[in-house]
């Protein structure tokens, strides 16, 4: 049985077990809307989803030099990430082990040491306690080693992406990422000299449950109806009969293990790497074609075509989206309350990129994604609208059955179902059980 | 009244005229008369909104929220006039307070740089969201004597778009 299995009134939770109805034989799949509104579910998922899995912290390129740092909140914890004296990325809980004040109080910067402003305790960039005013007045029994800066239970990096976990029993990051590494590699390998996060961060709050934004991010069903004005705009820029509907083709959504899912499809639209499109202008054509030639040299025609001509929406469960669409973006969706979440988004760019290519990439990003783009505002409107609609508690269920009886095809809600299955599995897991790093039953077939 | 120092470089317009221009522009936006508003721009104009964490961003190198040339700005207007721009259908109510206007030479004789503070209220769906920041304008004296906008930048003082979610209106 589940932890909070008591029936409750009205539109509230009946039991955690009943939140997701997954009838595989009939292909029917639905989610009880209290999963998006209930404070009990919200509290439980913070412990059982976010305290148990690996969570995105940042990208190594944000702290290129020894002593660089960025400050960030992950699952409610104040953290900061630094590059230590040995060149390795470290993450610390941003709270003084002495009395609790925030140690790092700037969004980012460079330090030779960290000093708490309250009582002036000083820590080295590797976290060791270096200075305590009036240290001689403390008892001899003080265990000074306990007062080093504390890292979260796990910190690890895969190809530049830094993750943390608060679960001391968690398996390694590589095992957790499971099948997602293939798709991370497909993005990372596009660059010749590594990737950097561009300066400037999209940060916005949305008045909806965080899971609606995750759903939205891997939901191709909504793209044509919701984003008509975007495709009208892009179509208008193209000469000679633009595609006004999105013609997705290619593989269907794939489950990658541990709740990670990917939607990979061929795109008719241009991509900075390395698919020229009239939207980019004739001037850009030689450069994009040269990038493509080098891609073919390095990876062979087939893999190069997959990199350049396909888009990828990769969800790394529970809340990281590595999207390789009109540009490469990192988006990260954090719950704040049942009906409120925050999205942080960065653009990644290859280090070798020319100024012109960089400008194209940024331009390409802006037209679609981002809070001032031609599409994201309508996504925000849609998920906020759903959250508002959930107040009609007589309507208890949201349906996610599209394509439920066939092998996954583009446009099916397969990816959303995979996310929800893993979420439900986590929610029902006993709090004593570490979540299995790889659940073979949910691996892609 | 203070005397204008003789050494002051010539500007293409003085503050009263610039204020009248900015106040009229704010009225056009608050009444959603975007078709008239878009005629206030030169063909080489840019409209820029940097991210909240990097107000001094350069759109060629840094990620920003909006960087429109006139083509995309016209498309933005067309989109906002369309009922399928769902974030703004129905249109929100907005009210702009434009203050602390200051003018300076802009680097070319036919232009003036104008700085102003803004508070833009957006009211919709039971929420009032406030955008606060400063404007940087370059206004150009056109051949027919009118002032036109060649550069318009809205730098937000917000730490993040919390809880605004988007910049769905013209800031």
Coordinates of C-alpha atoms in Angstrom, one line a residue:
Chain A
X1 CA 0.0 0.0 0.0
X2 CA 1.0 3.6 -0.3
X3 CA 2.1 6.1 2.3
X4 CA -0.9 8.4 2.2
X5 CA -3.6 5.9 1.2
X6 CA -6.5 7.4 3.1
X7 CA -9.4 8.4 1.0
X8 CA -9.9 12.2 0.9
X9 CA -12.8 14.4 0.0
X10 CA -13.7 16.1 -3.2
X11 CA -11.1 16.4 -5.9
X12 CA -8.3 15.7 -3.5
X13 CA -6.2 12.5 -3.5
X14 CA -8.1 9.3 -3.1
X15 CA -4.9 7.3 -2.9
X16 CA -1.5 7.7 -4.4
X17 CA -2.0 4.3 -6.0
X18 CA -5.0 5.6 -7.9
X19 CA -3.4 8.8 -9.3
X20 CA -2.4 7.1 -12.5
X21 CA -4.6 4.6 -14.4
X22 CA -2.6 2.7 -16.9
X23 CA -4.7 0.0 -18.7
X24 CA -2.1 -1.4 -21.1
X25 CA -4.4 -3.9 -22.7
X26 CA -6.9 -1.3 -23.7
X27 CA -4.3 1.4 -24.3
X28 CA -6.1 3.8 -22.0
X29 CA -4.0 6.1 -19.8
X30 CA -5.2 8.8 -17.5
X31 CA -3.9 10.9 -14.6
X32 CA -6.0 12.1 -11.7
X33 CA -5.8 15.9 -11.7
X34 CA -5.1 16.0 -7.9
X35 CA -1.6 15.0 -9.0
X36 CA -1.2 18.6 -10.0
X37 CA -3.2 20.3 -7.2
X38 CA -2.7 18.4 -4.0
X39 CA -0.4 19.6 -1.3
X40 CA 0.0 16.0 -0.1
X41 CA 1.2 14.9 -3.5
X42 CA 3.5 17.9 -3.7
X43 CA 5.1 17.1 -0.4
X44 CA 5.5 13.4 -1.3
X45 CA 7.0 14.1 -4.7
X46 CA 9.6 16.4 -3.2
X47 CA 10.8 13.5 -1.0
X48 CA 10.2 10.6 -3.3
X49 CA 11.0 12.1 -6.7
X50 CA 13.4 15.0 -6.2
X51 CA 15.2 13.6 -3.1
X52 CA 15.8 10.3 -4.8
X53 CA 16.9 11.0 -8.3
X54 CA 19.8 12.8 -9.9
X55 CA 19.0 16.5 -10.6
X56 CA 20.7 19.0 -12.9
X57 CA 23.0 21.5 -11.2
X58 CA 24.7 23.3 -14.1
X59 CA 27.2 23.1 -16.9
X60 CA 31.0 22.9 -16.5
X61 CA 31.5 25.8 -18.9
X62 CA 29.8 28.1 -16.4
X63 CA 32.9 27.8 -14.1
X64 CA 35.9 27.6 -16.5
X65 CA 38.6 28.7 -14.0
X66 CA 39.7 27.4 -10.6
X67 CA 37.7 29.4 -8.1
X68 CA 34.8 30.3 -10.4
X69 CA 31.4 29.7 -8.8
X70 CA 27.7 29.9 -9.6
X71 CA 24.9 29.8 -7.1
X72 CA 21.7 27.9 -7.7
X73 CA 18.7 26.4 -5.9
X74 CA 18.0 22.7 -6.6
X75 CA 15.0 21.0 -5.1
X76 CA 14.7 23.8 -2.6
X77 CA 18.3 23.5 -1.4
X78 CA 20.6 26.5 -1.7
X79 CA 23.7 25.2 -3.4
X80 CA 26.8 26.6 -5.2
X81 CA 29.1 25.0 -7.7
X82 CA 32.8 25.8 -7.9
X83 CA 35.9 24.6 -9.7
X84 CA 38.3 23.4 -7.0
X85 CA 42.1 23.8 -6.8
X86 CA 42.5 20.4 -8.6
X87 CA 40.3 21.6 -11.5
X88 CA 37.4 19.4 -10.5
X89 CA 33.8 20.6 -10.2
X90 CA 32.5 20.7 -6.6
X91 CA 29.1 21.5 -5.3
X92 CA 28.4 22.6 -1.7
X93 CA 25.2 23.3 0.3
X94 CA 25.1 27.0 0.5
X95 CA 24.7 27.3 4.3
X96 CA 27.4 28.0 6.9
X97 CA 28.1 24.8 8.9
X98 CA 28.4 27.2 11.9
X99 CA 25.0 28.9 12.1
X100 CA 23.4 28.7 8.7
X101 CA 23.9 31.9 6.9
X102 CA 24.3 31.7 3.1
X103 CA 28.0 31.6 2.3
X104 CA 27.7 32.4 -1.4
X105 CA 25.5 35.5 -1.9
X106 CA 26.3 36.4 -5.5
X107 CA 24.7 34.7 -8.5
X108 CA 28.2 33.9 -10.0
X109 CA 31.7 35.1 -9.7
X110 CA 35.3 34.2 -8.8
X111 CA 36.7 33.5 -5.4
X112 CA 40.0 32.6 -3.8
X113 CA 38.2 31.6 -0.6
X114 CA 34.6 31.8 0.7
X115 CA 33.9 33.7 3.9
X116 CA 30.6 33.7 5.8
X117 CA 29.7 37.3 6.3
X118 CA 28.0 36.7 9.6
X119 CA 30.8 35.5 11.9
X120 CA 33.6 35.6 9.3
X121 CA 34.3 31.8 9.2
X122 CA 36.4 31.3 6.1
X123 CA 36.5 28.3 3.8
X124 CA 38.9 27.3 1.0
X125 CA 37.6 26.9 -2.5
X126 CA 37.7 23.1 -1.9
X127 CA 35.4 23.6 1.1
X128 CA 37.9 23.1 4.0
X129 CA 37.5 25.3 7.0
X130 CA 40.4 27.7 7.1
X131 CA 39.7 30.4 9.5
X132 CA 37.6 30.9 12.7
X133 CA 37.8 34.2 14.6
X134 CA 38.5 33.6 18.3
X135 CA 39.2 29.9 17.6
X136 CA 41.2 29.6 20.9
X137 CA 38.0 30.3 22.9
X138 CA 36.3 27.2 21.6
X139 CA 36.4 24.0 23.7
X140 CA 39.0 21.4 22.8
X141 CA 36.3 18.9 22.0
X142 CA 35.2 20.8 18.9
X143 CA 35.3 18.5 15.9
X144 CA 36.6 21.1 13.4
X145 CA 36.5 18.6 10.6
X146 CA 32.7 18.5 10.8
X147 CA 32.6 22.2 9.9
X148 CA 33.9 21.9 6.3
X149 CA 31.5 23.0 3.6
X150 CA 29.1 20.1 3.0
X151 CA 28.5 18.7 -0.4
X152 CA 25.2 17.1 -1.3
X153 CA 25.1 13.3 -1.1
X154 CA 26.3 12.9 -4.7
X155 CA 27.9 15.1 -7.3
X156 CA 28.8 13.8 -10.7
X157 CA 29.3 15.0 -14.3
X158 CA 28.5 13.5 -17.7
X159 CA 30.0 15.2 -20.7
X160 CA 30.0 18.7 -19.1
X161 CA 26.5 18.4 -17.4
X162 CA 26.8 18.5 -13.6
X163 CA 24.2 16.6 -11.5
X164 CA 23.6 16.3 -7.8
X165 CA 21.6 13.9 -5.8
X166 CA 20.4 14.1 -2.2
X167 CA 20.2 10.3 -1.9
X168 CA 23.2 8.8 -0.2
X169 CA 22.2 5.4 -1.6
X170 CA 21.8 6.5 -5.2
X171 CA 23.6 4.6 -7.9
X172 CA 26.0 6.4 -10.1
X173 CA 25.0 9.1 -12.6
X174 CA 26.0 7.1 -15.6
X175 CA 23.8 4.2 -14.6
X176 CA 21.0 6.6 -13.8
X177 CA 21.2 8.3 -17.2
X178 CA 20.7 4.9 -18.8
X179 CA 19.7 5.2 -22.5
X180 CA 19.8 9.0 -22.3
X181 CA 23.5 9.0 -22.9
X182 CA 23.1 8.1 -26.5
X183 CA 21.2 11.3 -27.1
X184 CA 23.4 13.5 -24.9
X185 CA 26.3 12.2 -27.0
X186 CA 24.4 13.0 -30.2
X187 CA 24.2 16.6 -29.1
X188 CA 27.6 17.0 -27.5
X189 CA 29.5 15.3 -30.4
X190 CA 28.1 17.9 -32.9
X191 CA 30.7 20.4 -31.6
X192 CA 34.3 20.2 -32.5
X193 CA 35.7 22.0 -29.5
X194 CA 33.2 21.5 -26.7
X195 CA 30.1 23.6 -25.7
X196 CA 29.6 26.6 -23.6
X197 CA 26.6 28.0 -21.9
X198 CA 26.0 31.5 -23.4
X199 CA 25.7 34.4 -21.0
X200 CA 22.1 35.4 -20.2
X201 CA 19.5 33.1 -18.6
X202 CA 15.8 32.8 -19.2
X203 CA 14.2 32.6 -15.8
X204 CA 10.4 32.6 -15.5
X205 CA 7.7 31.4 -13.1
X206 CA 4.6 29.8 -14.4
X207 CA 1.4 29.4 -12.4
X208 CA 1.0 25.7 -13.0
X209 CA 2.2 22.4 -11.6
X210 CA 5.8 21.6 -12.8
X211 CA 4.6 18.3 -14.4
X212 CA 2.5 20.2 -16.9
X213 CA 5.6 22.0 -18.2
X214 CA 7.5 18.7 -18.5
X215 CA 4.6 17.2 -20.4
X216 CA 4.4 20.2 -22.7
X217 CA 8.1 19.9 -23.4
X218 CA 7.8 16.3 -24.9
X219 CA 4.3 16.7 -26.2
X220 CA 4.3 17.0 -30.0
X221 CA 0.5 16.7 -30.3
X222 CA 0.0 20.3 -29.3
X223 CA 2.6 21.8 -31.6
X224 CA 0.6 22.4 -34.7
X225 CA -2.6 23.6 -33.1
X226 CA -1.1 25.8 -30.3
X227 CA 1.8 27.3 -32.3
X228 CA 0.1 28.3 -35.5
X229 CA 1.3 31.9 -35.2
X230 CA 4.9 30.7 -35.0
X231 CA 4.6 28.6 -38.1
X232 CA 2.9 31.4 -39.9
X233 CA 5.8 33.6 -39.1
X234 CA 8.5 31.2 -40.1
X235 CA 6.5 30.2 -43.2
X236 CA 6.3 33.8 -44.2
X237 CA 10.1 34.2 -44.1
X238 CA 10.6 31.3 -46.4
X239 CA 10.2 31.7 -50.1
X240 CA 8.2 29.3 -52.3
X241 CA 5.5 27.6 -50.4
X242 CA 6.4 27.2 -46.8
X243 CA 5.3 24.3 -44.7
X244 CA 2.7 25.8 -42.4
X245 CA 2.0 22.6 -40.6
X246 CA 4.7 20.7 -38.8
X247 CA 5.4 17.6 -40.7
X248 CA 7.1 15.5 -38.0
X249 CA 8.5 12.2 -39.3
X250 CA 10.9 9.7 -38.0
X251 CA 11.0 7.5 -34.9
X252 CA 8.4 7.7 -32.3
X253 CA 9.1 8.7 -28.7
X254 CA 11.5 6.2 -27.1
X255 CA 11.7 5.3 -23.5
X256 CA 15.3 5.4 -22.4
X257 CA 15.0 3.9 -18.9
X258 CA 14.4 5.6 -15.5
X259 CA 11.7 7.8 -16.9
X260 CA 14.0 9.5 -19.4
X261 CA 12.4 9.8 -22.8
X262 CA 13.3 11.2 -26.2
X263 CA 11.3 12.4 -29.2
X264 CA 13.5 12.5 -32.2
X265 CA 12.1 13.5 -35.6
X266 CA 13.2 14.8 -38.9
X267 CA 12.6 18.5 -39.2
X268 CA 11.8 20.4 -42.4
X269 CA 13.3 23.5 -40.7
X270 CA 16.8 24.8 -40.6
X271 CA 19.3 24.1 -37.8
X272 CA 22.5 25.9 -36.9
X273 CA 24.2 22.5 -37.1
X274 CA 24.1 22.0 -39.9
X275 CA 21.0 22.2 -42.1
X276 CA 20.8 25.4 -44.2
X277 CA 17.4 26.9 -44.7
X278 CA 16.3 30.0 -46.6
X279 CA 15.5 31.6 -43.3
X280 CA 19.2 31.8 -42.6
X281 CA 19.9 33.7 -45.9
X282 CA 22.2 32.9 -48.8
X283 CA 25.1 34.5 -47.0
X284 CA 25.0 31.8 -44.4
X285 CA 24.9 28.9 -46.8
X286 CA 28.6 28.3 -47.4
X287 CA 29.4 28.3 -43.7
X288 CA 26.5 25.9 -42.8
X289 CA 27.5 23.6 -45.6
X290 CA 31.1 23.6 -44.4
X291 CA 30.0 22.8 -40.9
X292 CA 28.0 19.9 -42.4
X293 CA 31.0 18.7 -44.4
X294 CA 33.1 18.5 -41.3
X295 CA 30.3 16.8 -39.4
X296 CA 30.3 14.1 -42.1
X297 CA 34.1 13.8 -42.0
X298 CA 34.0 13.3 -38.2
X299 CA 31.0 11.1 -37.8
X300 CA 30.1 9.6 -41.2
X301 CA 27.2 10.5 -43.4
X302 CA 24.5 8.7 -41.5
X303 CA 25.3 10.0 -38.0
X304 CA 26.0 13.4 -39.4
X305 CA 22.6 13.5 -41.1
X306 CA 21.0 12.4 -37.8
X307 CA 22.7 15.2 -36.0
X308 CA 21.9 17.9 -38.5
X309 CA 18.5 17.0 -39.9
X310 CA 16.8 15.6 -36.8
X311 CA 15.5 17.5 -33.8
X312 CA 15.6 15.9 -30.4
X313 CA 13.5 16.6 -27.3
X314 CA 15.2 14.8 -24.5
X315 CA 13.7 14.6 -21.1
X316 CA 16.1 13.6 -18.4
X317 CA 13.8 12.6 -15.6
X318 CA 12.5 14.2 -13.5
X319 CA 12.9 17.8 -14.7
X320 CA 15.7 18.5 -17.1
X321 CA 15.1 19.1 -20.8
X322 CA 17.9 19.0 -23.2
X323 CA 16.3 20.2 -26.4
X324 CA 18.1 20.2 -29.7
X325 CA 15.7 22.0 -31.9
X326 CA 16.2 25.4 -33.5
X327 CA 19.1 25.7 -31.0
X328 CA 20.4 23.6 -28.2
X329 CA 18.8 24.5 -24.9
X330 CA 19.0 23.4 -21.4
X331 CA 15.7 23.9 -19.6
X332 CA 15.1 23.0 -16.1
X333 CA 11.7 23.0 -14.4
X334 CA 11.5 23.3 -10.6
X335 CA 8.4 22.9 -8.5
X336 CA 7.7 25.8 -6.0
X337 CA 4.1 24.9 -5.0
X338 CA 1.4 22.6 -6.4
X339 CA 0.3 25.4 -8.7
X340 CA 3.6 27.2 -9.3
X341 CA 6.9 26.3 -10.9
X342 CA 10.0 28.0 -12.2
X343 CA 11.8 27.4 -15.5
X344 CA 15.4 28.2 -16.0
X345 CA 16.8 28.0 -19.6
X346 CA 20.2 28.4 -21.1
X347 CA 21.5 28.2 -24.6
X348 CA 24.5 26.0 -25.4
X349 CA 26.8 26.9 -28.3
X350 CA 29.9 25.2 -29.8
X351 CA 33.1 26.9 -28.7
X352 CA 34.5 26.9 -32.3
X353 CA 31.5 28.8 -33.7
X354 CA 32.1 32.0 -35.7
X355 CA 30.5 35.3 -34.7
X356 CA 28.0 35.0 -37.6
X357 CA 27.1 31.4 -36.7
X358 CA 26.7 32.5 -33.1
X359 CA 24.3 35.3 -34.0
X360 CA 22.3 32.9 -36.2
X361 CA 22.0 30.4 -33.3
X362 CA 20.8 33.1 -30.9
X363 CA 18.3 34.4 -33.4
X364 CA 17.1 30.9 -34.1
X365 CA 16.6 30.3 -30.4
X366 CA 14.7 33.5 -29.8
X367 CA 12.0 33.1 -32.5
X368 CA 10.7 29.9 -30.9
X369 CA 11.7 29.3 -27.3
X370 CA 12.1 31.8 -24.6
X371 CA 9.6 33.9 -22.7
X372 CA 9.6 36.6 -25.4
X373 CA 9.5 34.2 -28.3
X374 CA 6.6 33.4 -30.7
X375 CA 5.8 30.0 -29.1
X376 CA 6.8 29.7 -25.4
X377 CA 4.3 32.4 -24.2
X378 CA 1.5 30.2 -25.6
X379 CA 2.9 27.1 -23.9
X380 CA 2.9 29.1 -20.6
X381 CA -0.6 30.2 -21.3
X382 CA -1.7 26.6 -22.0
X383 CA -0.3 25.0 -18.8
X384 CA -1.6 27.9 -16.7
X385 CA -4.9 27.4 -18.4
X386 CA -4.9 23.7 -17.5
X387 CA -4.1 24.5 -13.9
X388 CA -6.9 27.0 -13.7
X389 CA -9.2 24.4 -15.3
X390 CA -8.4 21.9 -12.6
X391 CA -10.5 24.0 -10.2
X392 CA -13.4 22.3 -11.9
X393 CA -13.0 19.4 -9.6
X394 CA -15.9 17.5 -11.0
X395 CA -13.6 16.7 -13.9
X396 CA -11.2 14.4 -12.2
X397 CA -9.0 13.0 -15.0
X398 CA -6.6 14.2 -17.7
X399 CA -6.3 11.8 -20.6
X400 CA -3.0 10.7 -22.2
X401 CA -4.1 7.7 -24.3
X402 CA -3.1 9.0 -27.8
X403 CA -1.4 6.2 -29.7
X404 CA -1.9 3.9 -26.7
X405 CA -2.4 0.7 -28.7
X406 CA 0.3 1.0 -31.3
X407 CA 4.1 1.0 -31.3
X408 CA 5.2 4.5 -30.6
X409 CA 5.0 6.9 -33.5
X410 CA 5.7 10.6 -33.7
X411 CA 2.9 12.6 -32.2
X412 CA 1.8 9.9 -29.8
X413 CA 1.7 10.6 -26.1
X414 CA 4.1 7.8 -25.4
X415 CA 6.7 10.1 -23.9
X416 CA 4.2 11.6 -21.5
X417 CA 3.1 8.2 -20.4
X418 CA 6.7 7.1 -19.8
X419 CA 7.2 10.1 -17.6
X420 CA 4.1 9.6 -15.6
X421 CA 4.8 5.8 -15.1
X422 CA 8.1 6.5 -13.6
X423 CA 6.7 9.4 -11.5
X424 CA 4.0 7.1 -10.2
X425 CA 6.5 4.3 -9.5
X426 CA 8.6 6.8 -7.5
X427 CA 5.7 8.1 -5.6
X428 CA 4.6 4.6 -4.6
X429 CA 8.1 3.5 -3.6
X430 CA 8.6 2.9 0.1
X431 CA 10.6 5.6 1.7
X432 CA 13.1 3.1 2.9
X433 CA 13.8 1.8 -0.6
X434 CA 16.4 3.5 -2.7
X435 CA 15.0 3.8 -6.2
X436 CA 16.5 1.3 -8.6
X437 CA 18.9 3.0 -10.9
X438 CA 17.8 1.1 -13.9
X439 CA 14.4 -0.5 -14.1
X440 CA 14.7 -3.1 -16.9
X441 CA 11.0 -3.4 -17.3
X442 CA 10.8 0.2 -18.5
X443 CA 13.8 0.2 -20.8
X444 CA 13.2 1.0 -24.5
X445 CA 12.5 -2.1 -26.5
Chain B
X1 CA 15.6 78.2 -16.1
X2 CA 19.1 76.9 -16.6
X3 CA 21.1 78.2 -19.5
X4 CA 22.2 75.6 -22.0
X5 CA 26.0 75.4 -21.9
X6 CA 27.5 76.5 -25.2
X7 CA 29.6 73.4 -25.4
X8 CA 26.7 71.0 -25.3
X9 CA 26.5 68.9 -28.5
X10 CA 23.5 69.4 -30.7
X11 CA 20.8 66.9 -30.3
X12 CA 18.1 66.1 -32.8
X13 CA 15.3 66.8 -30.4
X14 CA 14.9 68.3 -26.9
X15 CA 13.4 66.7 -23.9
X16 CA 9.8 68.1 -24.2
X17 CA 9.4 66.8 -27.7
X18 CA 10.9 63.4 -26.7
X19 CA 8.6 63.2 -23.7
X20 CA 5.6 63.9 -25.9
X21 CA 6.7 61.2 -28.3
X22 CA 7.2 58.6 -25.5
X23 CA 3.9 59.4 -23.9
X24 CA 2.1 59.1 -27.2
X25 CA 3.8 55.8 -27.8
X26 CA 2.8 54.5 -24.4
X27 CA -0.8 55.5 -25.2
X28 CA -0.7 53.6 -28.4
X29 CA 0.6 50.5 -26.7
X30 CA -1.9 50.8 -23.8
X31 CA -4.8 51.0 -26.3
X32 CA -3.4 48.1 -28.3
X33 CA -3.1 50.3 -31.4
X34 CA -0.2 48.3 -32.6
X35 CA -0.7 49.1 -36.3
X36 CA -0.1 52.7 -35.6
X37 CA 2.7 52.0 -33.1
X38 CA 4.7 50.0 -35.7
X39 CA 4.7 53.0 -38.0
X40 CA 6.9 54.8 -35.4
X41 CA 9.9 52.7 -36.4
X42 CA 12.6 53.1 -39.0
X43 CA 13.3 50.2 -41.4
X44 CA 16.6 49.5 -39.7
X45 CA 15.1 49.6 -36.2
X46 CA 15.8 47.1 -33.4
X47 CA 13.8 46.3 -30.3
X48 CA 15.7 44.5 -27.6
X49 CA 14.8 43.1 -24.2
X50 CA 17.7 41.5 -22.4
X51 CA 17.4 38.7 -19.9
X52 CA 16.9 39.7 -16.3
X53 CA 20.3 38.5 -15.2
X54 CA 22.2 40.4 -17.9
X55 CA 20.7 43.8 -18.5
X56 CA 23.8 44.9 -20.5
X57 CA 23.6 42.0 -22.9
X58 CA 24.8 42.1 -26.5
X59 CA 22.3 40.3 -28.6
X60 CA 25.0 39.1 -31.0
X61 CA 26.8 37.2 -28.3
X62 CA 24.5 36.7 -25.3
X63 CA 21.1 35.1 -24.9
X64 CA 18.4 37.7 -24.5
X65 CA 14.6 37.7 -24.4
X66 CA 13.8 39.7 -27.5
X67 CA 16.0 41.0 -30.3
X68 CA 13.7 42.0 -33.1
X69 CA 14.6 43.7 -36.4
X70 CA 11.8 45.4 -38.2
X71 CA 10.7 42.2 -39.9
X72 CA 10.3 40.3 -36.7
X73 CA 8.8 43.3 -35.0
X74 CA 6.2 43.6 -37.7
X75 CA 5.6 39.8 -37.3
X76 CA 5.3 40.3 -33.5
X77 CA 2.6 43.0 -34.1
X78 CA 0.8 40.7 -36.6
X79 CA 0.9 37.9 -34.0
X80 CA -0.4 40.1 -31.2
X81 CA -3.2 41.2 -33.5
X82 CA -4.1 37.5 -34.1
X83 CA -6.5 35.7 -31.8
X84 CA -4.1 32.7 -31.9
X85 CA -1.5 34.6 -29.9
X86 CA -3.1 32.8 -26.9
X87 CA -1.1 34.5 -24.2
X88 CA -2.7 37.8 -25.3
X89 CA -6.1 36.6 -26.4
X90 CA -8.0 38.2 -25.0
X91 CA -5.6 41.1 -24.7
X92 CA -4.4 42.0 -21.3
X93 CA -4.9 45.5 -19.9
X94 CA -1.7 47.4 -19.6
X95 CA -0.8 50.7 -18.1
X96 CA 2.6 52.3 -18.6
X97 CA 4.3 54.9 -16.4
X98 CA 7.2 56.5 -18.3
X99 CA 9.3 58.9 -16.3
X100 CA 12.7 60.4 -15.6
X101 CA 13.3 61.1 -19.3
X102 CA 16.8 62.4 -20.2
X103 CA 18.2 63.1 -23.6
X104 CA 21.8 63.0 -24.9
X105 CA 23.6 63.1 -28.2
X106 CA 23.4 59.8 -30.0
X107 CA 26.5 59.8 -32.2
X108 CA 24.8 61.0 -35.3
X109 CA 23.3 64.4 -36.0
X110 CA 19.8 63.2 -36.9
X111 CA 19.4 61.1 -33.7
X112 CA 18.9 61.7 -30.0
X113 CA 19.4 59.1 -27.3
X114 CA 16.7 59.1 -24.7
X115 CA 16.7 57.3 -21.4
X116 CA 13.6 56.8 -19.3
X117 CA 12.3 54.7 -16.4
X118 CA 9.2 52.6 -16.8
X119 CA 6.7 50.7 -14.8
X120 CA 4.4 48.6 -17.0
X121 CA 1.4 47.0 -15.3
X122 CA -0.1 44.0 -17.0
X123 CA -3.5 43.0 -15.7
X124 CA -5.1 39.8 -16.8
X125 CA -6.8 36.7 -15.5
X126 CA -6.9 37.8 -11.9
X127 CA -3.3 38.8 -11.7
X128 CA -1.4 42.1 -11.9
X129 CA 2.2 41.7 -13.0
X130 CA 4.6 44.7 -12.8
X131 CA 7.5 45.1 -15.2
X132 CA 10.0 47.7 -13.9
X133 CA 13.1 48.9 -15.7
X134 CA 14.6 51.5 -17.9
X135 CA 14.3 52.3 -21.6
X136 CA 17.1 53.2 -23.9
X137 CA 15.9 54.8 -27.1
X138 CA 17.5 56.3 -30.2
X139 CA 15.1 58.5 -32.0
X140 CA 15.8 59.7 -35.5
X141 CA 14.5 62.9 -37.2
X142 CA 13.0 61.7 -40.4
X143 CA 12.9 63.7 -43.6
X144 CA 9.4 64.8 -43.0
X145 CA 10.3 66.2 -39.6
X146 CA 8.8 63.3 -37.6
X147 CA 10.7 61.5 -34.9
X148 CA 11.1 57.7 -35.5
X149 CA 12.5 55.0 -33.3
X150 CA 15.7 53.4 -34.6
X151 CA 16.5 51.6 -31.4
X152 CA 14.4 50.7 -28.4
X153 CA 15.7 48.7 -25.5
X154 CA 13.8 47.7 -22.3
X155 CA 16.1 46.6 -19.5
X156 CA 14.3 45.0 -16.7
X157 CA 15.2 45.5 -13.0
X158 CA 13.5 42.2 -12.1
X159 CA 15.6 39.4 -10.9
X160 CA 13.5 36.9 -12.9
X161 CA 10.2 36.9 -14.7
X162 CA 8.6 35.8 -11.4
X163 CA 5.7 35.5 -11.6
X164 CA 5.2 37.1 -15.0
X165 CA 6.1 34.0 -16.9
X166 CA 6.6 35.7 -20.2
X167 CA 7.1 39.0 -22.0
X168 CA 4.0 38.6 -24.1
X169 CA 3.2 42.3 -24.4
X170 CA 5.4 45.0 -25.9
X171 CA 7.4 46.3 -23.0

